[in-house]
């Protein structure tokens, strides 16, 4: 029975060793599994949030894997275990998070600084995972790399319905090393909140999903001809008369800052889009005189 971790991972890490010659192994993940880190306290809130996301995903039905091929392998393993009642999967005692401080610090006041994160050349997302006999170490040169490593470990979690256990998949009896770095620096997803309004919680959920597949750019197409949901302090009538429903279907400064910070703590940049000179029909509802200064206001 060969070990096929590539069936669990998306995207597949850039350096995943050939494991076909090894047998699948598992470590038992429990809520008592400890997290330790050497990461600077200036990143503490971001790390605490990442650990909470990991635990929620690890122990919530729907996040861990239920692949049929994997289940068949697990059933075979369970039959073998039943023949030898002394066989037990070892416990995963600890997950260690390590940052080698060789890159510029991007944390401020416990969180990842969104402004510093916006510079791609300091956003180092490389990481290494070492799965040992009873603990896992995730090491990187930046906190963003640690976040990406935690996601990969999350994807290795499977559920054993017979033993009622959450398991971390690994291979063989020796330490398993997984190394990864992104092929593309810009990996984006665009959301249009002008033609279709999305609540803050919906956007947060989308950002959480982006983190799970290591997308690092949230392209926020926030306004367009159809509506202007952004609440401008300088030009308040843009949202009051240009949004679908004011104030319910709008984003004020506090909401936008919360979304930007949540994205930053997921290692994700927010890139807003305000179209000019066309796509501005919604602007003219609040300030009709603006239609004289822009081209094609109806488009």
Short mmCIF file of C-alpha atoms in Angstrom, two decimals:
data_model
loop_
_atom_site.label_atom_id
_atom_site.label_comp_id
_atom_site.label_asym_id
_atom_site.label_seq_id
_atom_site.Cartn_x
_atom_site.Cartn_y
_atom_site.Cartn_z
CA UNK A 1 0.00 0.00 0.00
CA UNK A 2 1.85 3.09 -1.25
CA UNK A 3 1.80 6.51 0.37
CA UNK A 4 0.12 9.18 -1.79
CA UNK A 5 0.11 12.48 0.08
CA UNK A 6 -0.24 14.31 -3.24
CA UNK A 7 -3.91 13.23 -3.25
CA UNK A 8 -4.45 15.40 -0.17
CA UNK A 9 -2.58 18.56 -1.09
CA UNK A 10 -3.66 21.50 -3.27
CA UNK A 11 -1.59 23.02 -4.68
CA UNK A 12 1.04 20.29 -4.54
CA UNK A 13 4.19 21.63 -2.82
CA UNK A 14 7.10 22.48 -5.12
CA UNK A 15 9.32 19.85 -3.49
CA UNK A 16 7.25 16.86 -2.41
CA UNK A 17 9.43 13.72 -2.42
CA UNK A 18 8.37 10.57 -4.24
CA UNK A 19 6.70 8.55 -1.51
CA UNK A 20 5.23 5.66 -3.53
CA UNK A 21 7.73 3.20 -2.06
CA UNK A 22 6.68 4.05 1.53
CA UNK A 23 3.70 2.89 3.55
CA UNK A 24 1.15 5.39 4.91
CA UNK A 25 1.53 6.32 8.56
CA UNK A 26 -0.52 8.54 10.84
CA UNK A 27 -0.14 10.64 13.96
CA UNK A 28 -3.17 11.13 16.18
CA UNK A 29 -4.14 14.80 16.34
CA UNK A 30 -6.10 15.85 19.43
CA UNK A 31 -7.22 19.08 21.02
CA UNK A 32 -4.40 18.61 23.54
CA UNK A 33 -1.76 18.89 20.81
CA UNK A 34 0.40 21.85 21.81
CA UNK A 35 1.62 24.75 19.69
CA UNK A 36 4.94 26.45 20.45
CA UNK A 37 6.73 29.17 18.50
CA UNK A 38 9.79 31.39 18.54
CA UNK A 39 7.99 34.06 16.51
CA UNK A 40 8.36 37.64 17.72
CA UNK A 41 5.60 38.89 20.00
CA UNK A 42 4.96 41.67 17.49
CA UNK A 43 3.23 38.91 15.45
CA UNK A 44 1.42 37.30 18.39
CA UNK A 45 -2.15 38.18 17.40
CA UNK A 46 -1.58 36.99 13.84
CA UNK A 47 -0.11 33.68 15.08
CA UNK A 48 -2.91 33.18 17.62
CA UNK A 49 -5.48 33.75 14.86
CA UNK A 50 -3.71 31.28 12.55
CA UNK A 51 -3.66 28.61 15.27
CA UNK A 52 -7.37 29.13 15.94
CA UNK A 53 -8.09 28.75 12.21
CA UNK A 54 -6.01 25.57 12.15
CA UNK A 55 -7.91 24.06 15.09
CA UNK A 56 -11.31 25.02 13.67
CA UNK A 57 -10.49 23.44 10.33
CA UNK A 58 -8.85 20.37 11.85
CA UNK A 59 -11.83 19.48 14.02
CA UNK A 60 -14.75 20.69 11.89
CA UNK A 61 -16.52 18.27 9.60
CA UNK A 62 -16.11 19.31 5.99
CA UNK A 63 -12.56 20.59 6.29
CA UNK A 64 -10.73 17.28 6.68
CA UNK A 65 -10.50 14.76 3.86
CA UNK A 66 -12.96 12.02 2.99
CA UNK A 67 -11.41 10.77 -0.25
CA UNK A 68 -12.80 7.37 -1.28
CA UNK A 69 -9.37 6.04 -2.26
CA UNK A 70 -7.97 7.18 1.07
CA UNK A 71 -10.89 5.61 2.93
CA UNK A 72 -10.23 2.28 1.20
CA UNK A 73 -6.61 2.41 2.34
CA UNK A 74 -7.71 3.32 5.87
CA UNK A 75 -10.19 0.42 6.01
CA UNK A 76 -7.37 -1.96 5.06
CA UNK A 77 -5.21 -0.45 7.78
CA UNK A 78 -8.04 -0.81 10.33
CA UNK A 79 -8.44 -4.51 9.47
CA UNK A 80 -4.74 -5.01 10.06
CA UNK A 81 -4.94 -3.12 13.35
CA UNK A 82 -7.85 -5.27 14.52
CA UNK A 83 -5.72 -8.35 14.02
CA UNK A 84 -3.08 -6.79 16.25
CA UNK A 85 -4.87 -4.94 19.06
CA UNK A 86 -1.60 -3.55 20.35
CA UNK A 87 -1.16 -1.45 17.19
CA UNK A 88 -1.86 2.21 17.89
CA UNK A 89 -1.06 5.34 15.95
CA UNK A 90 1.38 7.55 17.89
CA UNK A 91 0.18 10.85 19.30
CA UNK A 92 1.09 14.17 17.73
CA UNK A 93 2.33 15.97 20.83
CA UNK A 94 3.48 19.29 19.44
CA UNK A 95 3.49 21.61 16.42
CA UNK A 96 6.48 23.96 16.44
CA UNK A 97 6.42 27.22 14.49
CA UNK A 98 9.82 28.71 13.69
CA UNK A 99 10.77 31.90 11.84
CA UNK A 100 14.39 32.42 10.88
CA UNK A 101 14.71 36.19 11.03
CA UNK A 102 16.47 36.79 7.73
CA UNK A 103 13.81 39.01 6.16
CA UNK A 104 12.30 42.34 7.09
CA UNK A 105 9.79 42.19 9.94
CA UNK A 106 6.24 42.84 8.69
CA UNK A 107 4.40 42.77 12.02
CA UNK A 108 3.16 45.70 14.10
CA UNK A 109 1.25 45.56 17.40
CA UNK A 110 0.68 41.83 17.16
CA UNK A 111 -0.71 41.81 13.62
CA UNK A 112 0.77 41.61 10.13
CA UNK A 113 1.09 45.16 8.82
CA UNK A 114 -1.01 45.42 5.65
CA UNK A 115 1.08 48.29 4.28
CA UNK A 116 4.35 46.38 4.65
CA UNK A 117 2.77 43.22 3.29
CA UNK A 118 1.84 45.10 0.12
CA UNK A 119 5.47 45.03 -1.03
CA UNK A 120 5.90 41.72 -2.85
CA UNK A 121 9.67 41.54 -2.45
CA UNK A 122 9.39 41.17 1.33
CA UNK A 123 6.56 38.64 1.20
CA UNK A 124 8.62 35.47 1.42
CA UNK A 125 6.22 32.51 1.38
CA UNK A 126 8.75 29.66 1.36
CA UNK A 127 8.51 27.12 4.16
CA UNK A 128 9.71 23.69 5.26
CA UNK A 129 7.67 21.08 7.14
CA UNK A 130 9.42 18.31 9.07
CA UNK A 131 7.06 15.57 10.31
CA UNK A 132 8.82 13.58 13.04
CA UNK A 133 7.65 10.59 15.10
CA UNK A 134 5.69 12.71 17.59
CA UNK A 135 5.93 16.34 16.54
CA UNK A 136 5.84 18.60 13.50
CA UNK A 137 8.06 21.60 12.86
CA UNK A 138 7.14 24.35 10.39
CA UNK A 139 10.06 26.67 9.65
CA UNK A 140 10.18 29.71 7.37
CA UNK A 141 11.96 33.00 6.86
CA UNK A 142 8.78 35.03 7.41
CA UNK A 143 5.50 34.69 9.23
CA UNK A 144 3.70 34.41 5.87
CA UNK A 145 5.68 31.24 5.16
CA UNK A 146 4.57 29.82 8.50
CA UNK A 147 0.93 30.53 7.59
CA UNK A 148 1.37 28.67 4.29
CA UNK A 149 2.96 25.74 6.11
CA UNK A 150 0.09 25.54 8.58
CA UNK A 151 -2.34 25.30 5.66
CA UNK A 152 -0.36 22.40 4.18
CA UNK A 153 -0.42 20.57 7.53
CA UNK A 154 -4.18 21.20 7.72
CA UNK A 155 -4.64 19.52 4.34
CA UNK A 156 -2.86 16.40 5.64
CA UNK A 157 -5.54 15.82 8.30
CA UNK A 158 -7.93 12.92 7.75
CA UNK A 159 -10.75 11.43 9.80
CA UNK A 160 -10.83 7.78 10.87
CA UNK A 161 -14.55 7.04 11.39
CA UNK A 162 -13.87 3.61 12.89
CA UNK A 163 -11.50 4.84 15.60
CA UNK A 164 -13.18 8.25 15.86
CA UNK A 165 -9.84 10.00 15.51
CA UNK A 166 -8.37 12.88 13.57
CA UNK A 167 -5.09 11.79 12.02
CA UNK A 168 -2.17 13.59 10.44
CA UNK A 169 -1.05 11.70 7.35
CA UNK A 170 2.64 10.99 6.85
CA UNK A 171 4.77 8.29 5.25
CA UNK A 172 7.29 5.75 6.50
CA UNK A 173 9.03 5.66 9.86
CA UNK A 174 11.63 8.36 9.22
CA UNK A 175 11.25 12.12 9.29
CA UNK A 176 9.28 13.39 6.30
CA UNK A 177 10.46 16.69 4.82
CA UNK A 178 8.16 18.84 2.64
CA UNK A 179 9.57 22.02 1.10
CA UNK A 180 7.50 24.55 -0.76
CA UNK A 181 7.66 27.94 -2.42
CA UNK A 182 5.22 29.66 -4.80
CA UNK A 183 5.77 29.47 -8.52
CA UNK A 184 4.07 32.84 -9.05
CA UNK A 185 4.42 35.86 -6.76
CA UNK A 186 0.94 37.13 -7.76
CA UNK A 187 -1.89 34.63 -7.28
CA UNK A 188 -5.12 36.57 -7.29
CA UNK A 189 -8.87 36.30 -6.94
CA UNK A 190 -11.24 39.13 -7.93
CA UNK A 191 -14.53 39.88 -6.18
CA UNK A 192 -17.03 42.37 -7.65
CA UNK A 193 -19.04 44.01 -4.85
CA UNK A 194 -20.61 46.63 -7.11
CA UNK A 195 -22.85 44.39 -9.19
CA UNK A 196 -23.46 42.02 -6.27
CA UNK A 197 -23.14 43.20 -2.69
CA UNK A 198 -21.33 40.85 -0.28
CA UNK A 199 -21.52 41.26 3.49
CA UNK A 200 -18.38 41.64 5.58
CA UNK A 201 -18.72 38.07 6.87
CA UNK A 202 -19.07 36.73 3.33
CA UNK A 203 -15.86 38.51 2.32
CA UNK A 204 -14.09 37.16 5.43
CA UNK A 205 -15.23 33.64 4.47
CA UNK A 206 -13.87 34.13 0.94
CA UNK A 207 -10.52 35.30 2.33
CA UNK A 208 -10.38 32.25 4.59
CA UNK A 209 -10.98 30.04 1.57
CA UNK A 210 -8.26 31.86 -0.36
CA UNK A 211 -5.79 31.07 2.40
CA UNK A 212 -6.62 27.36 2.18
CA UNK A 213 -5.40 27.20 -1.43
CA UNK A 214 -2.59 29.76 -0.91
CA UNK A 215 -4.03 32.60 -3.03
CA UNK A 216 -2.28 35.77 -1.87
CA UNK A 217 -4.01 38.67 -3.69
CA UNK A 218 -7.59 39.80 -3.01
CA UNK A 219 -8.54 42.05 -5.94
CA UNK A 220 -11.50 44.00 -4.55
CA UNK A 221 -13.55 45.45 -7.42
CA UNK A 222 -15.39 47.55 -4.91
CA UNK A 223 -17.32 50.09 -7.07
CA UNK A 224 -18.58 50.33 -10.65
CA UNK A 225 -21.37 51.87 -12.75
CA UNK A 226 -24.04 49.73 -11.08
CA UNK A 227 -23.43 50.86 -7.48
CA UNK A 228 -21.02 52.74 -5.25
CA UNK A 229 -20.98 50.89 -1.90
CA UNK A 230 -17.81 52.57 -0.57
CA UNK A 231 -18.66 55.20 2.06
CA UNK A 232 -16.49 58.22 1.32
CA UNK A 233 -16.03 60.74 4.12
CA UNK A 234 -15.22 63.44 1.58
CA UNK A 235 -18.11 62.68 -0.82
CA UNK A 236 -20.79 60.95 1.34
CA UNK A 237 -23.51 61.20 -1.34
CA UNK A 238 -21.61 58.71 -3.53
CA UNK A 239 -22.74 55.89 -1.24
CA UNK A 240 -25.95 57.46 0.06
CA UNK A 241 -27.42 57.78 -3.44
CA UNK A 242 -25.19 55.46 -5.46
CA UNK A 243 -25.38 52.22 -3.44
CA UNK A 244 -28.12 49.61 -3.71
CA UNK A 245 -29.25 50.28 -0.16
CA UNK A 246 -27.81 52.76 2.31
CA UNK A 247 -26.31 52.05 4.78
CA UNK A 248 -27.02 48.29 4.75
CA UNK A 249 -25.30 47.55 1.42
CA UNK A 250 -22.21 49.70 1.95
CA UNK A 251 -18.69 49.46 3.40
CA UNK A 252 -17.58 52.17 5.81
CA UNK A 253 -13.95 52.83 6.73
CA UNK A 254 -14.06 50.67 9.86
CA UNK A 255 -15.44 47.67 7.95
CA UNK A 256 -12.87 48.06 5.18
CA UNK A 257 -10.02 48.27 7.69
CA UNK A 258 -11.26 45.11 9.44
CA UNK A 259 -11.33 43.25 6.11
CA UNK A 260 -7.86 44.52 5.16
CA UNK A 261 -6.43 43.48 8.53
CA UNK A 262 -8.07 40.06 8.43
CA UNK A 263 -6.65 39.52 4.96
CA UNK A 264 -3.19 40.65 6.10
CA UNK A 265 -3.26 38.20 9.00
CA UNK A 266 -3.94 35.51 6.38
CA UNK A 267 -0.92 36.70 4.39
CA UNK A 268 -3.18 38.19 1.71
CA UNK A 269 -2.88 41.63 0.09
CA UNK A 270 -6.00 43.67 -0.71
CA UNK A 271 -5.88 45.52 -4.04
CA UNK A 272 -8.88 47.89 -4.48
CA UNK A 273 -10.22 48.91 -7.89
CA UNK A 274 -11.93 52.23 -8.61
CA UNK A 275 -12.68 52.53 -12.35
CA UNK A 276 -12.06 55.83 -14.16
CA UNK A 277 -12.97 57.56 -16.39
CA UNK A 278 -15.78 55.22 -17.46
CA UNK A 279 -17.83 52.87 -15.24
CA UNK A 280 -18.89 55.91 -13.22
CA UNK A 281 -22.67 56.09 -13.67
CA UNK A 282 -23.20 55.43 -9.95
CA UNK A 283 -21.08 58.50 -9.14
CA UNK A 284 -23.53 60.77 -10.95
CA UNK A 285 -26.47 59.79 -8.73
CA UNK A 286 -25.00 61.60 -5.76
CA UNK A 287 -23.09 64.27 -7.67
CA UNK A 288 -24.68 64.89 -11.10
CA UNK A 289 -22.05 67.51 -11.90
CA UNK A 290 -19.43 64.74 -12.00
CA UNK A 291 -21.04 63.36 -15.16
CA UNK A 292 -19.71 66.41 -16.98
CA UNK A 293 -16.14 65.59 -16.01
CA UNK A 294 -16.01 61.89 -16.86
CA UNK A 295 -16.27 59.98 -20.11
CA UNK A 296 -19.14 57.61 -20.90
CA UNK A 297 -20.92 57.82 -17.50
CA UNK A 298 -23.55 55.28 -18.61
CA UNK A 299 -20.92 52.53 -19.21
#
